[in-house]
PDB file of C-alpha atoms in Angstrom:
ATOM      1  CA  LYS A  30     103.568 101.520 118.871  1.00 84.00           C
ATOM      2  CA  GLN A  31     102.862  99.206 115.943  1.00 89.00           C
ATOM      3  CA  GLU A  32     105.449  99.295 113.165  1.00 92.00           C
ATOM      4  CA  VAL A  33     105.014  97.651 109.780  1.00 95.00           C
ATOM      5  CA  THR A  34     107.945  96.818 107.505  1.00 97.00           C
ATOM      6  CA  GLN A  35     107.770  95.684 103.908  1.00 97.00           C
ATOM      7  CA  ILE A  36     110.601  93.907 102.135  1.00 94.00           C
ATOM      8  CA  PRO A  37     111.793  94.397  99.471  1.00 93.00           C
ATOM      9  CA  ALA A  38     111.220  98.112  98.896  1.00 94.00           C
ATOM     10  CA  ALA A  39     111.417  97.524  95.143  1.00 96.00           C
ATOM     11  CA  LEU A  40     111.353  94.487  92.909  1.00 95.00           C
ATOM     12  CA  SER A  41     111.701  93.993  89.160  1.00 97.00           C
ATOM     13  CA  VAL A  42     111.064  90.590  87.596  1.00 96.00           C
ATOM     14  CA  PRO A  43     110.343  89.202  84.130  1.00 97.00           C
ATOM     15  CA  GLU A  44     106.795  88.438  83.152  1.00 97.00           C
ATOM     16  CA  GLY A  45     105.571  84.963  84.104  1.00 97.00           C
ATOM     17  CA  GLU A  46     107.548  84.588  87.318  1.00 96.00           C
ATOM     18  CA  ASN A  47     105.962  83.775  90.656  1.00 97.00           C
ATOM     19  CA  LEU A  48     106.927  86.213  93.387  1.00 95.00           C
ATOM     20  CA  VAL A  49     106.525  86.863  97.102  1.00 96.00           C
ATOM     21  CA  LEU A  50     106.179  90.189  98.875  1.00 97.00           C
ATOM     22  CA  ASN A  51     106.898  90.291 102.581  1.00 97.00           C
ATOM     23  CA  CYS A  52     105.304  92.243 105.428  1.00 97.00           C
ATOM     24  CA  SER A  53     106.271  92.145 109.104  1.00 97.00           C
ATOM     25  CA  PHE A  54     104.701  93.867 112.119  1.00 95.00           C
ATOM     26  CA  THR A  55     105.981  94.385 115.645  1.00 94.00           C
ATOM     27  CA  ASP A  56     102.797  93.924 117.695  1.00 89.00           C
ATOM     28  CA  SER A  57     101.080  90.588 117.105  1.00 86.00           C
ATOM     29  CA  ALA A  58      97.845  91.752 118.786  1.00 86.00           C
ATOM     30  CA  ILE A  59      96.156  92.618 115.494  1.00 85.00           C
ATOM     31  CA  TYR A  60      92.599  92.051 114.331  1.00 82.00           C
ATOM     32  CA  ASN A  61      93.075  91.902 110.602  1.00 89.00           C
ATOM     33  CA  LEU A  62      95.630  92.552 107.904  1.00 93.00           C
ATOM     34  CA  GLN A  63      94.817  94.104 104.561  1.00 93.00           C
ATOM     35  CA  TRP A  64      96.848  94.188 101.350  1.00 96.00           C
ATOM     36  CA  PHE A  65      96.329  97.071  98.930  1.00 95.00           C
ATOM     37  CA  ARG A  66      97.490  97.919  95.457  1.00 96.00           C
ATOM     38  CA  GLN A  67      98.303 101.499  94.452  1.00 94.00           C
ATOM     39  CA  ASP A  68      98.867 102.531  90.848  1.00 94.00           C
ATOM     40  CA  PRO A  69     100.900 105.703  90.162  1.00 88.00           C
ATOM     41  CA  GLY A  70      98.889 108.807  91.016  1.00 84.00           C
ATOM     42  CA  LYS A  71      95.886 106.755  92.036  1.00 87.00           C
ATOM     43  CA  GLY A  72      94.107 105.684  95.207  1.00 89.00           C
ATOM     44  CA  LEU A  73      94.299 102.410  97.084  1.00 92.00           C
ATOM     45  CA  THR A  74      92.550  99.304  95.852  1.00 92.00           C
ATOM     46  CA  SER A  75      91.927  96.550  98.382  1.00 92.00           C
ATOM     47  CA  LEU A  76      93.296  93.189  97.273  1.00 95.00           C
ATOM     48  CA  LEU A  77      92.853  90.860 100.224  1.00 94.00           C
ATOM     49  CA  LEU A  78      91.729  91.072 103.835  1.00 92.00           C
ATOM     50  CA  ILE A  79      92.904  88.374 106.256  1.00 92.00           C
ATOM     51  CA  GLN A  80      91.094  88.115 109.557  1.00 88.00           C
ATOM     52  CA  SER A  81      93.174  87.279 112.618  1.00 84.00           C
ATOM     53  CA  SER A  82      91.541  83.852 112.869  1.00 86.00           C
ATOM     54  CA  GLN A  83      92.532  82.998 109.288  1.00 88.00           C
ATOM     55  CA  ARG A  84      95.889  81.888 107.972  1.00 92.00           C
ATOM     56  CA  GLU A  85      95.395  82.774 104.324  1.00 94.00           C
ATOM     57  CA  GLN A  86      93.129  84.274 101.693  1.00 94.00           C
ATOM     58  CA  THR A  87      93.100  83.764  97.943  1.00 96.00           C
ATOM     59  CA  SER A  88      91.820  85.851  95.061  1.00 95.00           C
ATOM     60  CA  GLY A  89      92.658  84.719  91.558  1.00 96.00           C
ATOM     61  CA  ARG A  90      96.444  84.712  91.170  1.00 97.00           C
ATOM     62  CA  LEU A  91      96.943  86.304  94.582  1.00 97.00           C
ATOM     63  CA  ASN A  92      97.410  84.474  97.851  1.00 97.00           C
ATOM     64  CA  ALA A  93      98.048  86.191 101.166  1.00 97.00           C
ATOM     65  CA  SER A  94      99.143  84.389 104.311  1.00 96.00           C
ATOM     66  CA  LEU A  95      99.216  85.528 107.917  1.00 95.00           C
ATOM     67  CA  ASP A  96     101.279  84.236 110.839  1.00 94.00           C
ATOM     68  CA  LYS A  97     100.312  86.371 113.828  1.00 91.00           C
ATOM     69  CA  SER A  98     102.673  84.685 116.270  1.00 90.00           C
ATOM     70  CA  SER A  99     105.712  85.560 114.185  1.00 93.00           C
ATOM     71  CA  GLY A 100     104.341  88.931 113.048  1.00 94.00           C
ATOM     72  CA  ARG A 101     104.533  88.133 109.355  1.00 96.00           C
ATOM     73  CA  SER A 102     102.407  88.164 106.238  1.00 97.00           C
ATOM     74  CA  THR A 103     103.278  87.329 102.649  1.00 97.00           C
ATOM     75  CA  LEU A 104     101.571  88.181  99.380  1.00 97.00           C
ATOM     76  CA  TYR A 105     102.190  85.588  96.692  1.00 97.00           C
ATOM     77  CA  ILE A 106     101.585  86.561  93.062  1.00 97.00           C
ATOM     78  CA  ALA A 107     101.474  83.698  90.590  1.00 98.00           C
ATOM     79  CA  ALA A 108     102.358  83.971  86.913  1.00 97.00           C
ATOM     80  CA  SER A 109     103.067  87.703  87.083  1.00 97.00           C
ATOM     81  CA  GLN A 110     101.893  90.009  84.280  1.00 97.00           C
ATOM     82  CA  PRO A 111     102.931  93.545  83.261  1.00 97.00           C
ATOM     83  CA  GLY A 112      99.533  94.730  84.546  1.00 97.00           C
ATOM     84  CA  ASP A 113     100.608  93.682  88.048  1.00 97.00           C
ATOM     85  CA  SER A 114     103.137  96.536  88.077  1.00 97.00           C
ATOM     86  CA  ALA A 115     102.182  98.808  90.989  1.00 97.00           C
ATOM     87  CA  THR A 116     103.044  99.565  94.601  1.00 96.00           C
ATOM     88  CA  TYR A 117     101.738  96.996  97.075  1.00 97.00           C
ATOM     89  CA  LEU A 118     100.924  98.177 100.580  1.00 96.00           C
ATOM     90  CA  CYS A 119     100.449  96.058 103.676  1.00 96.00           C
ATOM     91  CA  ALA A 120      98.381  97.439 106.568  1.00 94.00           C
ATOM     92  CA  VAL A 121      97.465  95.997 109.953  1.00 93.00           C
ATOM     93  CA  ILE A 122      94.297  96.693 111.890  1.00 87.00           C
ATOM     94  CA  GLY A 123      94.673  96.863 115.658  1.00 80.00           C
ATOM     95  CA  GLY A 124      92.076  96.607 118.358  1.00 70.00           C
ATOM     96  CA  GLY A 125      91.375 100.305 118.627  1.00 72.00           C
ATOM     97  CA  ALA A 126      89.372 102.717 116.515  1.00 72.00           C
ATOM     98  CA  ASP A 127      92.404 104.408 115.035  1.00 73.00           C
ATOM     99  CA  GLY A 128      92.481 102.610 111.756  1.00 81.00           C
ATOM    100  CA  LEU A 129      95.274 101.044 109.777  1.00 88.00           C
ATOM    101  CA  THR A 130      99.028 101.100 110.291  1.00 92.00           C
ATOM    102  CA  PHE A 131     100.776 100.958 106.929  1.00 94.00           C
ATOM    103  CA  GLY A 132     104.109  99.767 105.677  1.00 95.00           C
ATOM    104  CA  LYS A 133     105.991 101.889 103.150  1.00 95.00           C
ATOM    105  CA  GLY A 134     105.139  99.514 100.324  1.00 95.00           C
ATOM    106  CA  THR A 135     106.897  97.388  97.725  1.00 96.00           C
ATOM    107  CA  HIS A 136     107.260  98.957  94.276  1.00 96.00           C
ATOM    108  CA  LEU A 137     106.832  96.115  91.791  1.00 97.00           C
ATOM    109  CA  ILE A 138     107.774  96.208  88.116  1.00 97.00           C
ATOM    110  CA  ILE A 139     106.963  93.280  85.836  1.00 97.00           C
ATOM    111  CA  GLN A 140     109.063  93.377  82.686  1.00 96.00           C
ATOM    112  CA  PRO A 141     107.272  92.306  79.466  1.00 94.00           C
TER     113      PRO A 141
ATOM    114  CA  ASN B  23      77.431 102.835  94.593  1.00 63.00           C
ATOM    115  CA  ALA B  24      80.027 105.630  94.629  1.00 75.00           C
ATOM    116  CA  GLY B  25      81.943 104.491  97.754  1.00 92.00           C
ATOM    117  CA  VAL B  26      84.271 107.202  99.098  1.00 95.00           C
ATOM    118  CA  THR B  27      84.420 110.428  97.087  1.00 95.00           C
ATOM    119  CA  GLN B  28      87.092 113.084  97.572  1.00 96.00           C
ATOM    120  CA  THR B  29      87.203 116.581  96.115  1.00 96.00           C
ATOM    121  CA  PRO B  30      89.153 118.301  94.744  1.00 96.00           C
ATOM    122  CA  LYS B  31      91.571 115.888  93.041  1.00 95.00           C
ATOM    123  CA  PHE B  32      94.318 118.500  92.732  1.00 96.00           C
ATOM    124  CA  ARG B  33      94.982 121.844  94.384  1.00 96.00           C
ATOM    125  CA  ILE B  34      97.805 124.347  94.599  1.00 97.00           C
ATOM    126  CA  LEU B  35      97.824 126.626  97.642  1.00 97.00           C
ATOM    127  CA  LYS B  36     100.029 129.535  98.571  1.00 97.00           C
ATOM    128  CA  ILE B  37     101.698 129.582 101.969  1.00 97.00           C
ATOM    129  CA  GLY B  38      99.274 130.885 104.572  1.00 96.00           C
ATOM    130  CA  GLN B  39      96.111 130.126 102.622  1.00 97.00           C
ATOM    131  CA  SER B  40      93.388 127.866 103.961  1.00 96.00           C
ATOM    132  CA  MET B  41      91.259 125.208 102.328  1.00 96.00           C
ATOM    133  CA  THR B  42      88.905 122.337 103.035  1.00 97.00           C
ATOM    134  CA  LEU B  43      89.313 118.875 101.551  1.00 98.00           C
ATOM    135  CA  GLN B  44      85.957 117.221 101.119  1.00 98.00           C
ATOM    136  CA  CYS B  45      85.195 113.550 101.766  1.00 98.00           C
ATOM    137  CA  THR B  46      81.830 111.847 101.524  1.00 97.00           C
ATOM    138  CA  GLN B  47      80.796 108.200 101.649  1.00 97.00           C
ATOM    139  CA  ASP B  48      77.504 106.558 100.763  1.00 95.00           C
ATOM    140  CA  MET B  49      77.993 103.212 102.523  1.00 93.00           C
ATOM    141  CA  ASN B  50      76.619 104.327 105.902  1.00 92.00           C
ATOM    142  CA  HIS B  51      79.989 103.605 107.517  1.00 93.00           C
ATOM    143  CA  ASN B  52      80.433 104.876 111.056  1.00 92.00           C
ATOM    144  CA  TYR B  53      84.224 105.111 110.965  1.00 93.00           C
ATOM    145  CA  MET B  54      86.046 107.597 108.760  1.00 95.00           C
ATOM    146  CA  TYR B  55      89.723 108.492 108.487  1.00 95.00           C
ATOM    147  CA  TRP B  56      92.101 111.000 106.942  1.00 97.00           C
ATOM    148  CA  TYR B  57      95.593 109.903 105.936  1.00 96.00           C
ATOM    149  CA  ARG B  58      98.467 111.678 104.237  1.00 97.00           C
ATOM    150  CA  GLN B  59     101.014 109.994 102.010  1.00 95.00           C
ATOM    151  CA  ASP B  60     104.432 111.498 101.388  1.00 93.00           C
ATOM    152  CA  PRO B  61     106.739 110.184  98.627  1.00 83.00           C
ATOM    153  CA  GLY B  62     108.339 106.850  99.545  1.00 79.00           C
ATOM    154  CA  MET B  63     106.449 106.705 102.815  1.00 81.00           C
ATOM    155  CA  GLY B  64     103.495 104.789 104.082  1.00 84.00           C
ATOM    156  CA  LEU B  65     100.230 106.480 104.899  1.00 92.00           C
ATOM    157  CA  LYS B  66     100.052 108.311 108.205  1.00 94.00           C
ATOM    158  CA  LEU B  67      96.820 108.942 110.112  1.00 94.00           C
ATOM    159  CA  ILE B  68      95.821 112.587 110.595  1.00 96.00           C
ATOM    160  CA  TYR B  69      92.378 112.389 112.206  1.00 96.00           C
ATOM    161  CA  TYR B  70      89.611 109.862 112.547  1.00 95.00           C
ATOM    162  CA  SER B  71      85.954 109.736 113.541  1.00 95.00           C
ATOM    163  CA  VAL B  72      83.887 106.912 114.999  1.00 93.00           C
ATOM    164  CA  GLY B  73      80.561 108.593 114.273  1.00 93.00           C
ATOM    165  CA  ALA B  74      78.796 111.890 113.796  1.00 94.00           C
ATOM    166  CA  GLY B  75      79.969 114.441 116.353  1.00 94.00           C
ATOM    167  CA  ILE B  76      83.003 112.379 117.473  1.00 95.00           C
ATOM    168  CA  THR B  77      86.539 112.991 116.220  1.00 96.00           C
ATOM    169  CA  ASP B  78      90.009 112.204 117.512  1.00 95.00           C
ATOM    170  CA  LYS B  79      93.622 112.925 116.622  1.00 95.00           C
ATOM    171  CA  GLY B  80      95.830 110.497 114.800  1.00 93.00           C
ATOM    172  CA  GLU B  81      99.596 110.391 114.459  1.00 91.00           C
ATOM    173  CA  VAL B  82     100.112 113.713 112.607  1.00 95.00           C
ATOM    174  CA  PRO B  83      97.237 116.138 113.463  1.00 96.00           C
ATOM    175  CA  ASN B  84      99.147 119.430 113.721  1.00 96.00           C
ATOM    176  CA  GLY B  85      97.990 122.037 111.218  1.00 96.00           C
ATOM    177  CA  TYR B  86      94.684 120.300 110.498  1.00 97.00           C
ATOM    178  CA  ASN B  87      91.141 120.313 111.834  1.00 97.00           C
ATOM    179  CA  VAL B  88      88.142 118.104 111.178  1.00 97.00           C
ATOM    180  CA  SER B  89      84.428 117.992 111.864  1.00 95.00           C
ATOM    181  CA  ARG B  90      81.805 115.280 111.498  1.00 97.00           C
ATOM    182  CA  SER B  91      78.278 116.672 111.482  1.00 96.00           C
ATOM    183  CA  THR B  92      76.784 113.814 109.458  1.00 96.00           C
ATOM    184  CA  THR B  93      77.562 110.138 108.947  1.00 95.00           C
ATOM    185  CA  GLU B  94      78.332 110.760 105.264  1.00 96.00           C
ATOM    186  CA  ASP B  95      80.755 113.701 105.400  1.00 97.00           C
ATOM    187  CA  PHE B  96      84.164 114.140 107.009  1.00 98.00           C
ATOM    188  CA  PRO B  97      85.898 117.335 105.774  1.00 98.00           C
ATOM    189  CA  LEU B  98      89.545 118.100 106.557  1.00 98.00           C
ATOM    190  CA  ARG B  99      90.465 121.746 107.098  1.00 97.00           C
ATOM    191  CA  LEU B 100      93.952 123.136 106.534  1.00 96.00           C
ATOM    192  CA  GLU B 101      94.580 126.454 108.259  1.00 89.00           C
ATOM    193  CA  LEU B 102      97.612 128.554 107.319  1.00 93.00           C
ATOM    194  CA  ALA B 103      99.009 126.127 104.759  1.00 95.00           C
ATOM    195  CA  ALA B 104     102.740 125.347 104.973  1.00 96.00           C
ATOM    196  CA  PRO B 105     105.094 123.641 102.462  1.00 96.00           C
ATOM    197  CA  SER B 106     105.311 120.677 104.870  1.00 95.00           C
ATOM    198  CA  GLN B 107     101.646 119.993 104.097  1.00 97.00           C
ATOM    199  CA  THR B 108     102.428 119.231 100.464  1.00 97.00           C
ATOM    200  CA  SER B 109     101.242 115.656 100.192  1.00 97.00           C
ATOM    201  CA  VAL B 110      98.569 113.339  98.864  1.00 96.00           C
ATOM    202  CA  TYR B 111      95.576 113.089 101.164  1.00 98.00           C
ATOM    203  CA  PHE B 112      93.363 110.023 101.355  1.00 97.00           C
ATOM    204  CA  CYS B 113      90.015 109.619 103.044  1.00 97.00           C
ATOM    205  CA  ALA B 114      88.840 106.161 104.091  1.00 94.00           C
ATOM    206  CA  SER B 115      85.833 104.601 105.742  1.00 93.00           C
ATOM    207  CA  SER B 116      84.924 101.357 107.490  1.00 90.00           C
ATOM    208  CA  PRO B 117      81.817  99.929 109.166  1.00 86.00           C
ATOM    209  CA  LEU B 118      83.845  99.370 112.347  1.00 74.00           C
ATOM    210  CA  GLY B 119      87.386 100.147 113.482  1.00 63.00           C
ATOM    211  CA  ASN B 120      88.370  96.489 113.408  1.00 62.00           C
ATOM    212  CA  SER B 121      85.959  95.566 110.685  1.00 64.00           C
ATOM    213  CA  ASN B 122      86.105  92.224 108.964  1.00 70.00           C
ATOM    214  CA  TYR B 123      85.021  94.104 105.878  1.00 73.00           C
ATOM    215  CA  GLY B 124      88.203  96.151 105.734  1.00 82.00           C
ATOM    216  CA  TYR B 125      88.610  99.750 104.690  1.00 88.00           C
ATOM    217  CA  THR B 126      87.523 101.612 101.545  1.00 91.00           C
ATOM    218  CA  PHE B 127      89.640 104.470 100.262  1.00 93.00           C
ATOM    219  CA  GLY B 128      88.909 107.475  98.107  1.00 94.00           C
ATOM    220  CA  SER B 129      91.026 108.353  95.082  1.00 93.00           C
ATOM    221  CA  GLY B 130      92.963 111.066  96.907  1.00 95.00           C
ATOM    222  CA  THR B 131      93.628 114.810  96.783  1.00 96.00           C
ATOM    223  CA  ARG B 132      97.058 115.900  95.612  1.00 96.00           C
ATOM    224  CA  LEU B 133      97.959 119.161  97.393  1.00 97.00           C
ATOM    225  CA  THR B 134     100.937 121.381  96.676  1.00 97.00           C
ATOM    226  CA  VAL B 135     101.772 124.338  98.925  1.00 97.00           C
ATOM    227  CA  VAL B 136     104.065 126.926  97.327  1.00 96.00           C
TER     228      VAL B 136
END
């Protein structure tokens, strides 16, 4: 059974810092990996989707990398802003029809 | 383009009551999913569907039922609500199970069973 772990569980940093969120998964036979953002009391917003044949994806200040062989992904946030404060969820997509397997998330606070 | 729409947004149920959580998508996606999210936990899959008339159990199906009569709609039925079903429920859709387009989520239904 696929298991996804996100480290750290919580992170608080001053505004302007660059930061890295980590995601690891136990079964490397994945198709894709998707990073989401969740604001308090809200739904999930897709940030980046990395296909298994790709090693990274970039969107603005966000960069996500994927190393299937080691079962790891990182989400890099450059020049953090208070508006980046949210919970970040990592999810892997396996070969079956049964959807995403999620980590528990990293709760990020950016201090003004 | 509305994406994935869930109703209601909030609901309080008494123990033993029943209700249906509605989910509809307008993207013509074949695959649809129901997840629940408990505080401090990741999302867990309840049921999923790969097309109209086809449904299957996920990781935590007990106490729930689903149906998929159309491509657009995937309602989740709670029978005999229990406090353990207090959670936030998310519906999601995707063109394919391993889609390179990823998954689209609704805004969630926050359910409290008292």
